[in-house]
mmCIF file of C-alpha atoms and ligand atoms in Angstrom:
data_model
loop_
_atom_site.group_PDB
_atom_site.id
_atom_site.type_symbol
_atom_site.label_atom_id
_atom_site.label_comp_id
_atom_site.label_asym_id
_atom_site.label_seq_id
_atom_site.Cartn_x
_atom_site.Cartn_y
_atom_site.Cartn_z
ATOM 1 C CA UNK L 83 59.988 39.387 -90.004
ATOM 2 C CA UNK L 84 63.327 41.023 -91.743
ATOM 3 C CA UNK L 85 66.183 40.719 -88.531
ATOM 4 C CA UNK L 86 68.042 42.594 -89.333
ATOM 5 C CA UNK L 87 70.002 45.754 -87.669
ATOM 6 C CA UNK L 88 69.786 48.912 -89.760
ATOM 7 C CA UNK L 89 73.534 49.024 -89.894
ATOM 8 C CA UNK L 90 73.353 45.742 -91.650
ATOM 9 C CA UNK L 91 71.566 46.977 -93.941
ATOM 10 C CA UNK L 92 73.250 49.639 -94.405
ATOM 11 C CA UNK L 93 76.316 47.650 -95.321
ATOM 12 C CA UNK L 94 74.578 46.075 -98.267
ATOM 13 C CA UNK L 95 75.301 48.113 -101.278
ATOM 14 C CA UNK L 96 74.455 45.798 -103.997
ATOM 15 C CA UNK L 97 70.787 43.873 -103.593
ATOM 16 C CA UNK L 98 70.071 40.649 -106.251
ATOM 17 C CA UNK L 99 67.171 39.818 -106.197
ATOM 18 C CA UNK L 100 66.486 35.922 -108.080
ATOM 19 C CA UNK L 101 63.373 34.930 -108.559
ATOM 20 C CA UNK L 102 60.669 32.795 -109.124
ATOM 21 C CA UNK L 103 57.296 31.175 -109.862
ATOM 22 C CA UNK L 104 55.863 32.124 -106.770
ATOM 23 C CA UNK L 105 56.990 35.434 -106.490
ATOM 24 C CA UNK L 106 54.322 35.838 -109.399
ATOM 25 C CA UNK L 107 51.445 33.739 -107.741
ATOM 26 C CA UNK L 108 50.176 36.179 -106.096
ATOM 27 C CA UNK L 109 48.689 37.712 -109.357
ATOM 28 C CA UNK L 110 47.288 34.393 -110.578
ATOM 29 C CA UNK L 111 49.920 32.954 -112.753
ATOM 30 C CA UNK L 112 49.984 29.632 -111.545
ATOM 31 C CA UNK L 113 53.468 27.817 -110.472
ATOM 32 C CA UNK L 114 55.397 25.248 -112.609
ATOM 33 C CA UNK L 115 55.779 23.009 -109.493
ATOM 34 C CA UNK L 116 52.866 21.734 -106.747
ATOM 35 C CA UNK L 117 49.452 21.394 -107.546
ATOM 36 C CA UNK L 118 49.607 23.355 -110.719
ATOM 37 C CA UNK L 119 51.403 21.613 -112.387
ATOM 38 C CA UNK L 120 48.808 20.556 -114.577
ATOM 39 C CA UNK L 121 48.184 21.786 -118.360
ATOM 40 C CA UNK L 122 44.695 20.172 -120.278
ATOM 41 C CA UNK L 123 46.028 17.483 -117.838
ATOM 42 C CA UNK L 124 49.490 17.272 -119.220
ATOM 43 C CA UNK L 125 52.797 18.193 -117.475
ATOM 44 C CA UNK L 126 54.543 21.882 -118.099
ATOM 45 C CA UNK L 127 57.132 20.424 -116.818
ATOM 46 C CA UNK L 128 57.073 17.671 -120.596
ATOM 47 C CA UNK L 129 55.633 20.118 -122.978
ATOM 48 C CA UNK L 130 58.744 22.455 -121.633
ATOM 49 C CA UNK L 131 60.974 20.765 -124.097
ATOM 50 C CA UNK L 132 62.144 21.429 -127.489
ATOM 51 C CA UNK L 133 60.482 16.952 -128.547
ATOM 52 C CA UNK L 134 57.433 18.191 -127.009
ATOM 53 C CA UNK L 135 57.875 21.545 -129.324
ATOM 54 C CA UNK L 136 58.949 19.245 -132.666
ATOM 55 C CA UNK L 137 55.975 16.474 -131.502
ATOM 56 C CA UNK L 138 54.025 17.976 -130.881
ATOM 57 C CA UNK L 139 54.190 22.369 -132.109
ATOM 58 C CA UNK L 140 50.012 22.649 -132.424
ATOM 59 C CA UNK L 141 50.199 21.672 -128.485
ATOM 60 C CA UNK L 142 52.861 23.854 -127.086
ATOM 61 C CA UNK L 143 51.901 27.274 -129.061
ATOM 62 C CA UNK L 144 48.701 26.382 -127.312
ATOM 63 C CA UNK L 145 49.574 25.764 -124.212
ATOM 64 C CA UNK L 146 51.664 29.249 -124.236
ATOM 65 C CA UNK L 147 49.376 31.624 -126.397
ATOM 66 C CA UNK L 148 46.443 30.276 -123.044
ATOM 67 C CA UNK L 149 49.455 31.418 -120.983
ATOM 68 C CA UNK L 150 50.490 35.243 -122.507
ATOM 69 C CA UNK L 151 46.898 35.649 -122.382
ATOM 70 C CA UNK L 152 46.519 34.659 -119.305
ATOM 71 C CA UNK L 153 50.005 36.903 -118.681
ATOM 72 C CA UNK L 154 48.396 39.372 -120.115
ATOM 73 C CA UNK L 155 45.249 39.690 -117.915
ATOM 74 C CA UNK L 156 47.883 39.643 -115.267
ATOM 75 C CA UNK L 157 49.174 42.555 -112.603
ATOM 76 C CA UNK L 158 52.488 42.672 -110.359
ATOM 77 C CA UNK L 159 51.852 42.734 -107.512
ATOM 78 C CA UNK L 160 52.870 44.188 -103.948
ATOM 79 C CA UNK L 161 55.779 42.138 -104.167
ATOM 80 C CA UNK L 162 56.581 43.523 -107.542
ATOM 81 C CA UNK L 163 56.151 46.501 -106.661
ATOM 82 C CA UNK L 164 57.518 46.372 -103.902
ATOM 83 C CA UNK L 165 61.237 45.282 -105.350
ATOM 84 C CA UNK L 166 60.349 47.721 -108.207
ATOM 85 C CA UNK L 167 59.807 50.817 -104.804
ATOM 86 C CA UNK L 168 63.692 49.499 -103.439
ATOM 87 C CA UNK L 169 65.199 50.981 -106.447
ATOM 88 C CA UNK L 170 64.673 54.466 -105.031
ATOM 89 C CA UNK L 171 67.021 53.991 -102.034
ATOM 90 C CA UNK L 172 69.591 50.823 -103.338
ATOM 91 C CA UNK L 173 70.836 49.309 -106.808
ATOM 92 C CA UNK L 174 69.235 46.638 -106.722
ATOM 93 C CA UNK L 175 69.425 44.126 -110.249
ATOM 94 C CA UNK L 176 66.849 41.276 -110.343
ATOM 95 C CA UNK L 177 67.450 38.287 -112.345
ATOM 96 C CA UNK L 178 64.548 36.472 -112.814
ATOM 97 C CA UNK L 179 63.522 33.068 -114.094
ATOM 98 C CA UNK L 180 59.824 34.128 -115.238
ATOM 99 C CA UNK L 181 59.088 35.057 -118.364
ATOM 100 C CA UNK L 182 55.728 36.671 -117.244
ATOM 101 C CA UNK L 183 57.556 39.872 -118.249
ATOM 102 C CA UNK L 184 56.307 41.397 -114.794
ATOM 103 C CA UNK L 185 58.496 42.563 -113.277
ATOM 104 C CA UNK L 186 59.084 45.134 -115.592
ATOM 105 C CA UNK L 187 55.670 45.987 -116.346
ATOM 106 C CA UNK L 188 55.843 47.494 -112.051
ATOM 107 C CA UNK L 189 58.695 50.087 -112.766
ATOM 108 C CA UNK L 190 62.152 47.922 -112.968
ATOM 109 C CA UNK L 191 64.975 48.905 -114.940
ATOM 110 C CA UNK L 192 66.901 46.758 -114.515
ATOM 111 C CA UNK L 193 65.823 42.307 -115.390
ATOM 112 C CA UNK L 194 67.659 39.720 -116.922
ATOM 113 C CA UNK L 195 65.539 37.319 -118.263
ATOM 114 C CA UNK L 196 66.491 34.009 -117.396
ATOM 115 C CA UNK L 197 64.494 31.696 -119.148
ATOM 116 C CA UNK L 198 63.033 34.602 -121.972
ATOM 117 C CA UNK L 199 60.406 35.893 -122.727
ATOM 118 C CA UNK L 200 56.945 34.712 -123.234
ATOM 119 C CA UNK L 201 56.291 38.348 -124.896
ATOM 120 C CA UNK L 202 58.950 37.307 -127.840
ATOM 121 C CA UNK L 203 59.380 34.836 -130.836
ATOM 122 C CA UNK L 204 62.071 33.867 -132.570
ATOM 123 C CA UNK L 205 62.411 30.692 -135.062
ATOM 124 C CA UNK L 206 63.220 27.769 -135.201
ATOM 125 C CA UNK L 207 66.183 28.323 -138.044
ATOM 126 C CA UNK L 208 67.123 32.221 -139.036
ATOM 127 C CA UNK L 209 67.408 34.908 -136.656
ATOM 128 C CA UNK L 210 64.469 36.483 -136.853
ATOM 129 C CA UNK L 211 63.570 37.639 -133.648
ATOM 130 C CA UNK L 212 60.882 39.708 -132.505
ATOM 131 C CA UNK L 213 57.740 40.930 -130.704
ATOM 132 C CA UNK L 214 54.090 39.347 -129.863
ATOM 133 C CA UNK L 215 52.559 42.872 -130.898
ATOM 134 C CA UNK L 216 48.889 40.537 -131.766
ATOM 135 C CA UNK L 217 47.402 37.667 -131.136
ATOM 136 C CA UNK L 218 48.659 34.732 -132.872
ATOM 137 C CA UNK L 219 45.542 33.153 -134.926
ATOM 138 C CA UNK L 220 47.662 31.230 -137.022
ATOM 139 C CA UNK L 221 49.790 27.804 -134.849
ATOM 140 C CA UNK L 222 52.361 26.948 -135.292
ATOM 141 C CA UNK L 223 52.818 30.720 -136.703
ATOM 142 C CA UNK L 224 55.337 30.741 -139.671
ATOM 143 C CA UNK L 225 58.301 32.385 -140.562
ATOM 144 C CA UNK L 226 59.491 34.825 -144.148
ATOM 145 C CA UNK L 227 61.849 31.569 -144.451
ATOM 146 C CA UNK L 228 58.910 29.266 -144.500
ATOM 147 C CA UNK L 229 59.790 27.524 -141.171
ATOM 148 C CA UNK L 230 58.448 27.220 -137.768
ATOM 149 C CA UNK L 231 58.202 30.203 -135.690
ATOM 150 C CA UNK L 232 58.609 29.137 -131.726
ATOM 151 C CA UNK L 233 58.055 31.092 -128.128
ATOM 152 C CA UNK L 234 61.840 32.747 -127.055
ATOM 153 C CA UNK L 235 62.062 31.161 -123.767
ATOM 154 C CA UNK L 236 63.891 28.490 -122.501
ATOM 155 C CA UNK L 237 62.698 24.905 -122.089
ATOM 156 C CA UNK L 238 64.108 22.248 -120.262
ATOM 157 C CA UNK L 239 67.845 21.306 -121.635
ATOM 158 C CA UNK L 240 68.230 24.302 -123.707
ATOM 159 C CA UNK L 241 71.191 26.995 -122.909
ATOM 160 C CA UNK L 242 70.353 30.418 -122.027
ATOM 161 C CA UNK L 243 71.019 33.210 -123.956
ATOM 162 C CA UNK L 244 74.460 33.029 -122.985
ATOM 163 C CA UNK L 245 75.465 36.609 -122.640
ATOM 164 C CA UNK L 246 72.342 37.070 -120.186
ATOM 165 C CA UNK L 247 74.410 33.850 -118.217
ATOM 166 C CA UNK L 248 77.244 35.393 -117.785
ATOM 167 C CA UNK L 249 75.924 38.788 -116.486
ATOM 168 C CA UNK L 250 73.858 36.567 -114.446
ATOM 169 C CA UNK L 251 76.236 35.113 -112.577
ATOM 170 C CA UNK L 252 78.602 38.683 -112.337
ATOM 171 C CA UNK L 253 76.238 40.356 -111.778
ATOM 172 C CA UNK L 254 75.697 36.801 -108.747
ATOM 173 C CA UNK L 255 79.139 37.186 -107.731
ATOM 174 C CA UNK L 256 79.108 41.086 -106.948
ATOM 175 C CA UNK L 257 76.031 41.665 -105.162
ATOM 176 C CA UNK L 258 76.455 41.597 -101.201
ATOM 177 C CA UNK L 259 72.497 41.309 -100.135
ATOM 178 C CA UNK L 260 71.236 38.191 -102.479
ATOM 179 C CA UNK L 261 67.250 37.829 -101.853
ATOM 180 C CA UNK L 262 65.689 34.586 -103.475
ATOM 181 C CA UNK L 263 62.177 34.667 -104.153
ATOM 182 C CA UNK L 264 59.540 31.743 -105.012
ATOM 183 C CA UNK L 265 61.530 29.607 -106.910
ATOM 184 C CA UNK L 266 61.302 26.411 -105.954
ATOM 185 C CA UNK L 267 66.027 25.615 -106.676
ATOM 186 C CA UNK L 268 65.492 22.246 -108.746
ATOM 187 C CA UNK L 269 66.449 24.579 -111.939
ATOM 188 C CA UNK L 270 69.698 25.255 -113.451
ATOM 189 C CA UNK L 271 71.748 26.863 -113.818
ATOM 190 C CA UNK L 272 69.329 29.186 -112.457
ATOM 191 C CA UNK L 273 69.405 27.317 -108.632
ATOM 192 C CA UNK L 274 73.861 28.204 -108.625
ATOM 193 C CA UNK L 275 73.235 31.738 -108.589
ATOM 194 C CA UNK L 276 73.216 31.284 -104.527
ATOM 195 C CA UNK L 277 76.832 29.914 -104.796
ATOM 196 C CA UNK L 278 77.884 33.155 -106.880
ATOM 197 C CA UNK L 279 76.410 35.121 -104.563
ATOM 198 C CA UNK L 280 77.737 33.089 -101.072
ATOM 199 C CA UNK L 281 82.245 33.672 -102.826
ATOM 200 C CA UNK L 282 81.086 36.868 -101.943
ATOM 201 C CA UNK L 283 80.087 36.378 -98.954
ATOM 202 C CA UNK L 284 76.948 38.454 -99.604
ATOM 203 C CA UNK L 285 73.948 37.338 -96.991
ATOM 204 C CA UNK L 286 71.146 35.109 -98.527
ATOM 205 C CA UNK L 287 68.326 35.368 -97.574
ATOM 206 C CA UNK L 288 64.723 32.806 -99.362
ATOM 207 C CA UNK L 289 61.528 33.676 -99.304
ATOM 208 C CA UNK L 290 58.459 31.165 -99.344
ATOM 209 C CA UNK L 291 56.122 29.763 -98.151
ATOM 210 C CA UNK L 292 57.824 26.744 -98.400
ATOM 211 C CA UNK L 293 61.784 24.762 -97.553
ATOM 212 C CA UNK L 294 63.645 24.395 -100.126
ATOM 213 C CA UNK L 295 67.182 22.479 -100.828
ATOM 214 C CA UNK L 296 68.992 25.282 -100.737
ATOM 215 C CA UNK L 297 66.848 27.233 -97.093
ATOM 216 C CA UNK L 298 69.343 25.081 -94.312
ATOM 217 C CA UNK L 299 72.208 27.410 -97.247
ATOM 218 C CA UNK L 300 70.429 30.580 -95.774
ATOM 219 C CA UNK L 301 71.793 33.288 -93.537
ATOM 220 C CA UNK L 302 67.612 34.071 -93.556
ATOM 221 C CA UNK L 303 64.783 32.486 -94.178
ATOM 222 C CA UNK L 304 61.012 34.336 -94.977
ATOM 223 C CA UNK L 305 58.189 31.093 -94.078
ATOM 224 C CA UNK L 306 55.474 33.648 -95.825
ATOM 225 C CA UNK L 307 54.348 34.478 -99.281
ATOM 226 C CA UNK L 308 56.674 38.048 -101.416
ATOM 227 C CA UNK L 309 53.649 39.962 -101.514
ATOM 228 C CA UNK L 310 53.175 40.191 -97.614
ATOM 229 C CA UNK L 311 57.122 40.229 -97.033
ATOM 230 C CA UNK L 312 58.348 42.637 -100.063
ATOM 231 C CA UNK L 313 56.870 45.660 -98.799
ATOM 232 C CA UNK L 314 58.426 45.110 -95.218
ATOM 233 C CA UNK L 315 62.101 44.906 -96.451
ATOM 234 C CA UNK L 316 60.542 48.806 -98.786
ATOM 235 C CA UNK L 317 59.108 49.756 -94.956
ATOM 236 C CA UNK L 318 62.677 49.144 -93.635
ATOM 237 C CA UNK L 319 64.418 51.148 -96.249
ATOM 238 C CA UNK L 320 62.644 54.213 -95.817
ATOM 239 C CA UNK L 321 63.494 54.557 -92.493
ATOM 240 C CA UNK L 322 67.069 53.834 -92.650
HETATM 241 N N1 APR G 218 55.376 34.556 -102.613
HETATM 242 C C1 APR G 218 56.847 33.213 -102.841
HETATM 243 N N2 APR G 218 57.328 32.152 -102.620
HETATM 244 C C2 APR G 218 56.026 31.411 -103.476
HETATM 245 C C3 APR G 218 54.235 31.527 -103.214
HETATM 246 C C4 APR G 218 54.676 32.986 -102.783
HETATM 247 N N3 APR G 218 53.176 33.421 -103.048
HETATM 248 N N4 APR G 218 53.456 30.336 -104.448
HETATM 249 C C5 APR G 218 55.343 30.382 -103.732
HETATM 250 N N5 APR G 218 55.737 29.616 -103.982
HETATM 251 C C6 APR G 218 56.504 28.711 -104.139
HETATM 252 C C7 APR G 218 56.885 27.382 -103.971
HETATM 253 O O1 APR G 218 56.554 27.224 -102.682
HETATM 254 C C8 APR G 218 57.558 26.854 -104.816
HETATM 255 O O2 APR G 218 59.208 26.912 -103.824
HETATM 256 O O3 APR G 218 57.391 29.323 -105.195
HETATM 257 C C9 APR G 218 58.437 28.648 -105.665
HETATM 258 C C10 APR G 218 58.126 28.269 -107.108
HETATM 259 O O4 APR G 218 58.599 27.162 -108.010
HETATM 260 P P1 APR G 218 58.653 26.661 -109.176
HETATM 261 O O5 APR G 218 57.447 26.365 -109.663
HETATM 262 O O6 APR G 218 59.308 25.408 -108.717
HETATM 263 O O7 APR G 218 59.008 27.464 -109.996
HETATM 264 P P2 APR G 218 59.755 28.238 -110.389
HETATM 265 O O8 APR G 218 60.998 27.748 -109.263
HETATM 266 O O9 APR G 218 60.202 29.182 -111.494
HETATM 267 O O10 APR G 218 60.709 27.416 -111.966
HETATM 268 C C11 APR G 218 61.541 26.847 -112.420
HETATM 269 O O11 APR G 218 61.073 26.438 -113.787
HETATM 270 O O12 APR G 218 59.325 24.989 -114.840
HETATM 271 C C12 APR G 218 60.460 26.099 -115.033
HETATM 272 O O13 APR G 218 61.559 27.357 -116.198
HETATM 273 C C13 APR G 218 60.622 26.884 -116.101
HETATM 274 O O14 APR G 218 61.358 28.830 -114.686
HETATM 275 C C14 APR G 218 60.444 28.086 -114.272
HETATM 276 C C15 APR G 218 61.831 27.200 -113.780
#
């Protein structure tokens, strides 16, 4: 599966994972594209926008509440756990588009959440930010300043947190192995991260049961699920 020699692997000093919804699929968290892209017959691509939120904040909050409840019950799978274990053997950073916190739950330490977090909340007007500590019963929730609170996530058309993004670009540009797992690589700017890695002549591996538009640009494509593939990478490191 990982057709790499021990010598090749030993040369990789900095590993960066770029992860997407597919890595959490085996934890029971649905992906965005493909068969599971609907919620109550709404297209999730259309709900994840600032216009949808201001048009119907109650509906969008219901969607996030339901997803948060599902995510709270979800457990990291063998794929998340393998990445966390790999940190014992190599310098690992994770640049994730996921908002589910499952990398952190599995024990990974260096995780950059490019699209925010479903357990965080922020005010639509003032600087208030917090973690969601208990179930939100009254929706949409209100800030002490009187304005509506929103999930602290990045919606379509919104800019990423600049500090998080700058750090992600630096890590991508410095790594010598990038492993791209469970992402369709269709959403910008996250889908440019492999390009930054390639500029540093990094080796690119994609783990995805399906092809993506960037598959032909990979050095190695593993057409299998992350929960099956990633533990095999850890086994290789254990035997080095
Ligand atoms: N293991 C690995 N990959 C998988 C698995 C699995 N078990 N199951 C599905 N996949 C792959 C799919 O083939 C697909 O290419 O995961 C990918 C999931 O793609 P998307 O649903 O498009 O998710 P993602 O790439 O994370 O979406 C990016 O778009 O909707 C926005 O902000 C949202 O962060 C999200 C962004």
